Amino acid sequence: MGPQRETPKKNNTEHLIADRREGLGVCGWILISLSFLLALITFPISIWACIKVIREYERAVVFRLGRILSKKAKGPGLILILPCTDTFIKVDLRTVTCNIPPQEVLTKDAVTTQVDGVVYYRIHSAVSAVANVTDVHSATFLLAQTTLRNVLGTQSLAQLLAGREEIAHSIQAILDSATEQWGIKVARVEIKDVRIPVAMQRAMAAKAEAAREARAKIVAAEGEMNASKALKQASMVLAESPAGLQLRYLQTLTTLAAENNSTIVFPLPINMLESFGQKNRGG
């Protein structure tokens, strides 16, 4: 089964090469021969027009009589260009930063927001970038804008604010799939800023403040409950030890004296207070 599948591919490639050679025709080969002869006659002057330098980060797509010379771009280094019959286009392979301006988006829950982002991409196939699209950078820029609006339109405001990374990965996958035939590889997509209306900001701030106040009241109530339980346990301990109550009384006096020195405290024995209370009961 393997050889039968590979045979059609080889045959197709051979047919393409044969069609390309036949497409030049007799006149084409004559023009190429004359161009090559002209380069030899005018040598070494023609060397300045025939030899081109392609940088490390560039590739050259060569057209001979209007046809792409090969499926693979030339470079880097020196390339030979025949005069009169060959032309070439340089393609930069470095990563390009594409800033997406703020896009007004209506989210899934009917909230109007303005979202901007940035796309990082590079050209991995110079031949596809030249032959399949007129302006690869402009096409990628417009597609990024449209994709950003379409993807964000399916998300709610809460999902947009909380799931930026997941949304960015989704946009990157869509862009990478759509621009593959243009020779583009999308490296990264980032959502920079999400702007919501001022009225919505105030409503969200009021909601957050109310939630914080509710949590604070709950924490205060829990503290009061824990404090009351601790006081109940302390009263039970003091009831079992009368001397402990007197020591606590003296500790309170010490605390008051430390806080405000102008306060005059006259301690009374607790036994006297107890006897006074018993007399009142007897009366």
Short mmCIF file of C-alpha atoms in Angstrom, two decimals:
data_model
loop_
_atom_site.label_atom_id
_atom_site.label_comp_id
_atom_site.label_asym_id
_atom_site.label_seq_id
_atom_site.Cartn_x
_atom_site.Cartn_y
_atom_site.Cartn_z
CA MET A 1 0.00 0.00 0.00
CA GLY A 2 2.92 2.36 0.81
CA PRO A 3 4.48 2.43 -2.69
CA GLN A 4 1.04 2.86 -4.32
CA ARG A 5 0.43 6.01 -2.23
CA GLU A 6 3.83 7.52 -2.98
CA THR A 7 3.60 6.92 -6.76
CA PRO A 8 0.86 9.53 -7.44
CA LYS A 9 2.83 12.17 -5.53
CA LYS A 10 5.95 11.50 -7.57
CA ASN A 11 3.98 11.52 -10.79
CA ASN A 12 2.32 14.83 -9.86
CA THR A 13 5.70 16.40 -9.10
CA GLU A 14 7.12 15.18 -12.41
CA HIS A 15 4.10 16.53 -14.27
CA LEU A 16 4.49 19.93 -12.59
CA ILE A 17 8.15 20.12 -13.56
CA ALA A 18 7.36 19.00 -17.10
CA ASP A 19 4.56 21.55 -17.39
CA ARG A 20 6.88 24.27 -16.14
CA ARG A 21 9.51 23.40 -18.71
CA GLU A 22 6.95 23.14 -21.49
CA GLY A 23 5.37 26.39 -20.34
CA LEU A 24 8.54 28.34 -21.11
CA GLY A 25 8.32 27.38 -24.77
CA VAL A 26 10.92 27.84 -27.44
CA CYS A 27 10.86 31.63 -27.18
CA GLY A 28 11.37 31.43 -23.45
CA TRP A 29 14.45 29.26 -23.74
CA ILE A 30 15.80 31.53 -26.48
CA LEU A 31 15.37 34.59 -24.23
CA ILE A 32 17.06 32.81 -21.34
CA SER A 33 19.96 31.79 -23.60
CA LEU A 34 20.34 35.36 -24.88
CA SER A 35 20.22 36.72 -21.34
CA PHE A 36 22.91 34.29 -20.23
CA LEU A 37 25.00 35.16 -23.29
CA LEU A 38 24.60 38.87 -22.55
CA ALA A 39 25.83 38.29 -19.02
CA LEU A 40 28.92 36.49 -20.36
CA ILE A 41 29.69 39.14 -22.95
CA THR A 42 29.45 42.03 -20.48
CA PHE A 43 31.42 40.22 -17.80
CA PRO A 44 32.77 41.47 -15.36
CA ILE A 45 30.51 44.55 -15.56
CA SER A 46 27.40 42.37 -15.47
CA ILE A 47 28.46 40.85 -12.17
CA TRP A 48 27.04 43.89 -10.33
CA ALA A 49 23.61 43.29 -11.86
CA CYS A 50 23.60 39.50 -11.79
CA ILE A 51 24.86 38.71 -8.29
CA LYS A 52 22.70 39.72 -5.34
CA VAL A 53 23.40 39.41 -1.63
CA ILE A 54 20.63 37.99 0.57
CA ARG A 55 20.95 38.53 4.33
CA GLU A 56 20.70 35.74 6.90
CA TYR A 57 17.14 36.68 7.90
CA GLU A 58 15.93 37.16 4.30
CA ARG A 59 14.92 34.90 1.44
CA ALA A 60 14.54 35.75 -2.25
CA VAL A 61 11.70 34.47 -4.44
CA VAL A 62 13.04 34.48 -8.00
CA PHE A 63 10.75 34.86 -11.03
CA ARG A 64 12.03 33.80 -14.43
CA LEU A 65 9.86 35.07 -17.27
CA GLY A 66 7.08 35.61 -14.74
CA ARG A 67 7.25 32.09 -13.29
CA ILE A 68 8.60 31.15 -9.86
CA LEU A 69 11.98 29.59 -10.47
CA SER A 70 11.71 26.88 -7.79
CA LYS A 71 9.46 25.83 -4.95
CA LYS A 72 12.08 26.90 -2.43
CA ALA A 73 13.24 30.47 -1.93
CA LYS A 74 16.87 31.38 -2.51
CA GLY A 75 19.30 32.49 0.18
CA PRO A 76 20.94 33.43 2.37
CA GLY A 77 24.19 34.38 0.64
CA LEU A 78 24.85 35.09 -3.02
CA ILE A 79 22.29 34.35 -5.73
CA LEU A 80 22.54 34.65 -9.52
CA ILE A 81 19.98 36.76 -11.38
CA LEU A 82 19.95 36.75 -15.18
CA PRO A 83 19.47 40.20 -16.69
CA CYS A 84 16.19 40.99 -18.48
CA THR A 85 14.53 37.65 -17.68
CA ASP A 86 14.78 37.32 -13.89
CA THR A 87 13.23 39.38 -11.13
CA PHE A 88 13.16 38.68 -7.42
CA ILE A 89 11.31 39.72 -4.27
CA LYS A 90 12.97 39.78 -0.85
CA VAL A 91 10.99 38.40 2.08
CA ASP A 92 11.90 39.13 5.70
CA LEU A 93 11.68 36.05 7.94
CA ARG A 94 12.01 37.87 11.26
CA THR A 95 9.16 37.95 13.78
CA VAL A 96 6.68 40.76 13.14
CA THR A 97 4.76 42.54 15.92
CA CYS A 98 1.19 43.40 14.95
CA ASN A 99 -0.62 45.79 17.30
CA ILE A 100 -4.39 45.36 17.13
CA PRO A 101 -6.10 48.71 17.85
CA PRO A 102 -8.95 48.82 20.39
CA GLN A 103 -11.93 46.87 19.03
CA GLU A 104 -15.45 47.60 20.28
CA VAL A 105 -16.93 44.20 21.13
CA LEU A 106 -20.40 43.22 22.37
CA THR A 107 -19.93 40.31 24.77
CA LYS A 108 -22.26 37.35 25.19
CA ASP A 109 -24.03 39.02 28.13
CA ALA A 110 -24.64 42.26 26.14
CA VAL A 111 -21.82 44.37 27.64
CA THR A 112 -19.95 46.75 25.33
CA THR A 113 -16.18 46.58 25.83
CA GLN A 114 -13.07 47.80 24.05
CA VAL A 115 -10.31 45.23 23.71
CA ASP A 116 -6.87 45.59 22.14
CA GLY A 117 -4.15 43.04 21.67
CA VAL A 118 -0.89 42.13 19.97
CA VAL A 119 0.02 39.31 17.57
CA TYR A 120 3.52 37.95 16.98
CA TYR A 121 4.03 36.07 13.72
CA ARG A 122 6.70 35.26 11.18
CA ILE A 123 6.90 34.02 7.59
CA HIS A 124 8.07 30.42 7.34
CA SER A 125 7.41 29.96 3.60
CA ALA A 126 8.54 32.87 1.46
CA VAL A 127 7.11 31.37 -1.73
CA SER A 128 3.62 31.01 -0.25
CA ALA A 129 3.75 34.53 1.22
CA VAL A 130 4.53 35.98 -2.23
CA ALA A 131 2.46 33.75 -4.50
CA ASN A 132 -0.72 33.17 -2.45
CA VAL A 133 -1.59 36.63 -1.12
CA THR A 134 -1.12 40.19 -2.35
CA ASP A 135 0.02 41.76 0.94
CA VAL A 136 0.66 39.16 3.59
CA HIS A 137 1.13 41.63 6.45
CA SER A 138 -2.05 43.59 5.72
CA ALA A 139 -4.05 40.37 5.32
CA THR A 140 -2.77 39.01 8.63
CA PHE A 141 -3.54 42.32 10.38
CA LEU A 142 -7.15 42.43 9.13
CA LEU A 143 -7.71 38.76 9.90
CA ALA A 144 -6.40 39.26 13.45
CA GLN A 145 -8.88 42.11 14.01
CA THR A 146 -11.82 40.06 12.72
CA THR A 147 -10.84 36.96 14.69
CA LEU A 148 -10.49 38.97 17.90
CA ARG A 149 -14.01 40.39 17.55
CA ASN A 150 -15.54 37.04 16.61
CA VAL A 151 -13.97 35.10 19.49
CA LEU A 152 -14.69 37.73 22.15
CA GLY A 153 -18.29 37.98 20.98
CA THR A 154 -18.86 34.41 22.18
CA GLN A 155 -17.55 35.11 25.70
CA SER A 156 -19.22 36.76 28.68
CA LEU A 157 -17.62 39.67 30.53
CA ALA A 158 -16.64 37.45 33.46
CA GLN A 159 -15.01 34.93 31.11
CA LEU A 160 -13.22 37.73 29.28
CA LEU A 161 -11.77 39.18 32.48
CA ALA A 162 -10.83 35.85 34.06
CA GLY A 163 -9.78 33.75 31.04
CA ARG A 164 -7.51 35.97 28.96
CA GLU A 165 -4.89 33.27 28.48
CA GLU A 166 -7.38 30.67 27.22
CA ILE A 167 -8.97 33.20 24.86
CA ALA A 168 -5.53 34.20 23.54
CA HIS A 169 -4.67 30.53 22.83
CA SER A 170 -7.97 30.11 21.00
CA ILE A 171 -7.31 33.17 18.82
CA GLN A 172 -3.78 31.94 18.10
CA ALA A 173 -5.04 28.52 16.95
CA ILE A 174 -7.62 30.09 14.62
CA LEU A 175 -5.10 32.54 13.13
CA ASP A 176 -2.43 29.88 12.70
CA SER A 177 -4.84 27.60 10.85
CA ALA A 178 -6.17 30.40 8.60
CA THR A 179 -2.76 31.83 7.66
CA GLU A 180 -1.00 28.52 7.05
CA GLN A 181 -1.63 28.73 3.30
CA TRP A 182 -0.05 32.20 3.31
CA GLY A 183 3.18 30.83 4.77
CA ILE A 184 2.57 32.47 8.15
CA LYS A 185 3.33 30.97 11.56
CA VAL A 186 1.58 32.72 14.47
CA ALA A 187 3.91 32.50 17.46
CA ARG A 188 1.89 34.26 20.16
CA VAL A 189 -1.27 36.28 20.79
CA GLU A 190 -1.77 38.51 23.83
CA ILE A 191 -4.78 40.54 25.00
CA LYS A 192 -3.36 43.80 26.34
CA ASP A 193 -6.29 45.71 27.82
CA VAL A 194 -10.02 45.33 28.40
CA ARG A 195 -11.94 48.58 28.81
CA ILE A 196 -15.51 48.61 30.11
CA PRO A 197 -17.94 51.56 30.47
CA VAL A 198 -17.61 53.84 33.52
CA ALA A 199 -21.12 52.99 34.72
CA MET A 200 -20.26 49.29 34.61
CA GLN A 201 -17.04 49.95 36.53
CA ARG A 202 -19.00 51.75 39.27
CA ALA A 203 -21.54 48.94 39.47
CA MET A 204 -18.79 46.32 39.73
CA ALA A 205 -17.00 48.39 42.38
CA ALA A 206 -20.23 48.74 44.43
CA LYS A 207 -20.84 45.01 44.15
CA ALA A 208 -17.30 44.21 45.28
CA GLU A 209 -17.56 46.67 48.19
CA ALA A 210 -20.86 45.13 49.32
CA ALA A 211 -19.31 41.67 49.18
CA ARG A 212 -16.32 42.86 51.27
CA GLU A 213 -18.64 44.43 53.87
CA ALA A 214 -20.67 41.22 54.08
CA ARG A 215 -17.51 39.18 54.64
CA ALA A 216 -16.32 41.67 57.28
CA LYS A 217 -19.61 41.39 59.19
CA ILE A 218 -19.44 37.62 59.07
CA VAL A 219 -15.87 37.66 60.40
CA ALA A 220 -16.87 40.11 63.18
CA ALA A 221 -19.85 37.94 64.18
CA GLU A 222 -17.65 34.85 64.30
CA GLY A 223 -15.17 36.76 66.48
CA GLU A 224 -17.93 37.82 68.89
CA MET A 225 -19.15 34.25 69.10
CA ASN A 226 -15.67 32.92 69.83
CA ALA A 227 -15.11 35.67 72.40
CA SER A 228 -18.38 34.87 74.19
CA LYS A 229 -17.43 31.20 74.36
CA ALA A 230 -14.03 32.11 75.79
CA LEU A 231 -15.64 34.42 78.39
CA LYS A 232 -18.05 31.67 79.40
CA GLN A 233 -15.17 29.27 79.96
CA ALA A 234 -13.26 31.94 81.90
CA SER A 235 -16.24 32.62 84.18
CA MET A 236 -16.56 28.92 84.91
CA VAL A 237 -12.89 28.75 85.88
CA LEU A 238 -13.13 31.86 88.11
CA ALA A 239 -16.25 30.50 89.78
CA GLU A 240 -14.30 27.43 90.89
CA SER A 241 -11.43 29.53 92.35
CA PRO A 242 -12.36 32.66 94.39
CA ALA A 243 -8.69 33.59 94.71
CA GLY A 244 -8.41 33.68 90.94
CA LEU A 245 -11.15 36.31 90.79
CA GLN A 246 -9.25 38.50 93.23
CA LEU A 247 -6.04 38.13 91.20
CA ARG A 248 -7.93 39.11 88.08
CA TYR A 249 -9.24 42.16 89.95
CA LEU A 250 -5.70 43.20 90.89
CA GLN A 251 -4.48 42.68 87.31
CA THR A 252 -7.23 44.99 86.05
CA LEU A 253 -6.10 47.66 88.53
CA THR A 254 -2.54 47.33 87.28
CA THR A 255 -3.68 47.78 83.69
CA LEU A 256 -5.69 50.90 84.54
CA ALA A 257 -2.75 52.43 86.41
CA ALA A 258 -0.44 51.84 83.45
CA GLU A 259 -2.79 53.39 80.92
CA ASN A 260 -3.59 56.65 82.77
CA ASN A 261 -1.43 57.69 85.68
CA SER A 262 -3.84 60.44 86.80
CA THR A 263 -6.50 57.87 87.68
CA ILE A 264 -6.81 57.25 91.44
CA VAL A 265 -8.03 53.78 92.38
CA PHE A 266 -9.17 52.79 95.84
CA PRO A 267 -9.18 49.02 96.07
CA LEU A 268 -11.71 47.36 98.29
CA PRO A 269 -11.37 43.84 99.55
CA ILE A 270 -13.62 41.47 97.76
CA ASN A 271 -14.61 39.83 101.04
CA MET A 272 -16.05 43.13 102.23
CA LEU A 273 -18.12 43.38 99.09
CA GLU A 274 -19.36 39.84 99.56
CA SER A 275 -20.34 40.50 103.20
CA PHE A 276 -22.07 43.70 102.13
CA GLY A 277 -24.02 41.80 99.54
CA GLN A 278 -25.06 39.16 102.07
CA LYS A 279 -26.33 41.88 104.50
CA ASN A 280 -28.42 43.39 101.75
CA ARG A 281 -29.95 40.04 101.03
CA GLY A 282 -30.66 39.41 104.72
CA GLY A 283 -32.30 42.86 105.09
#
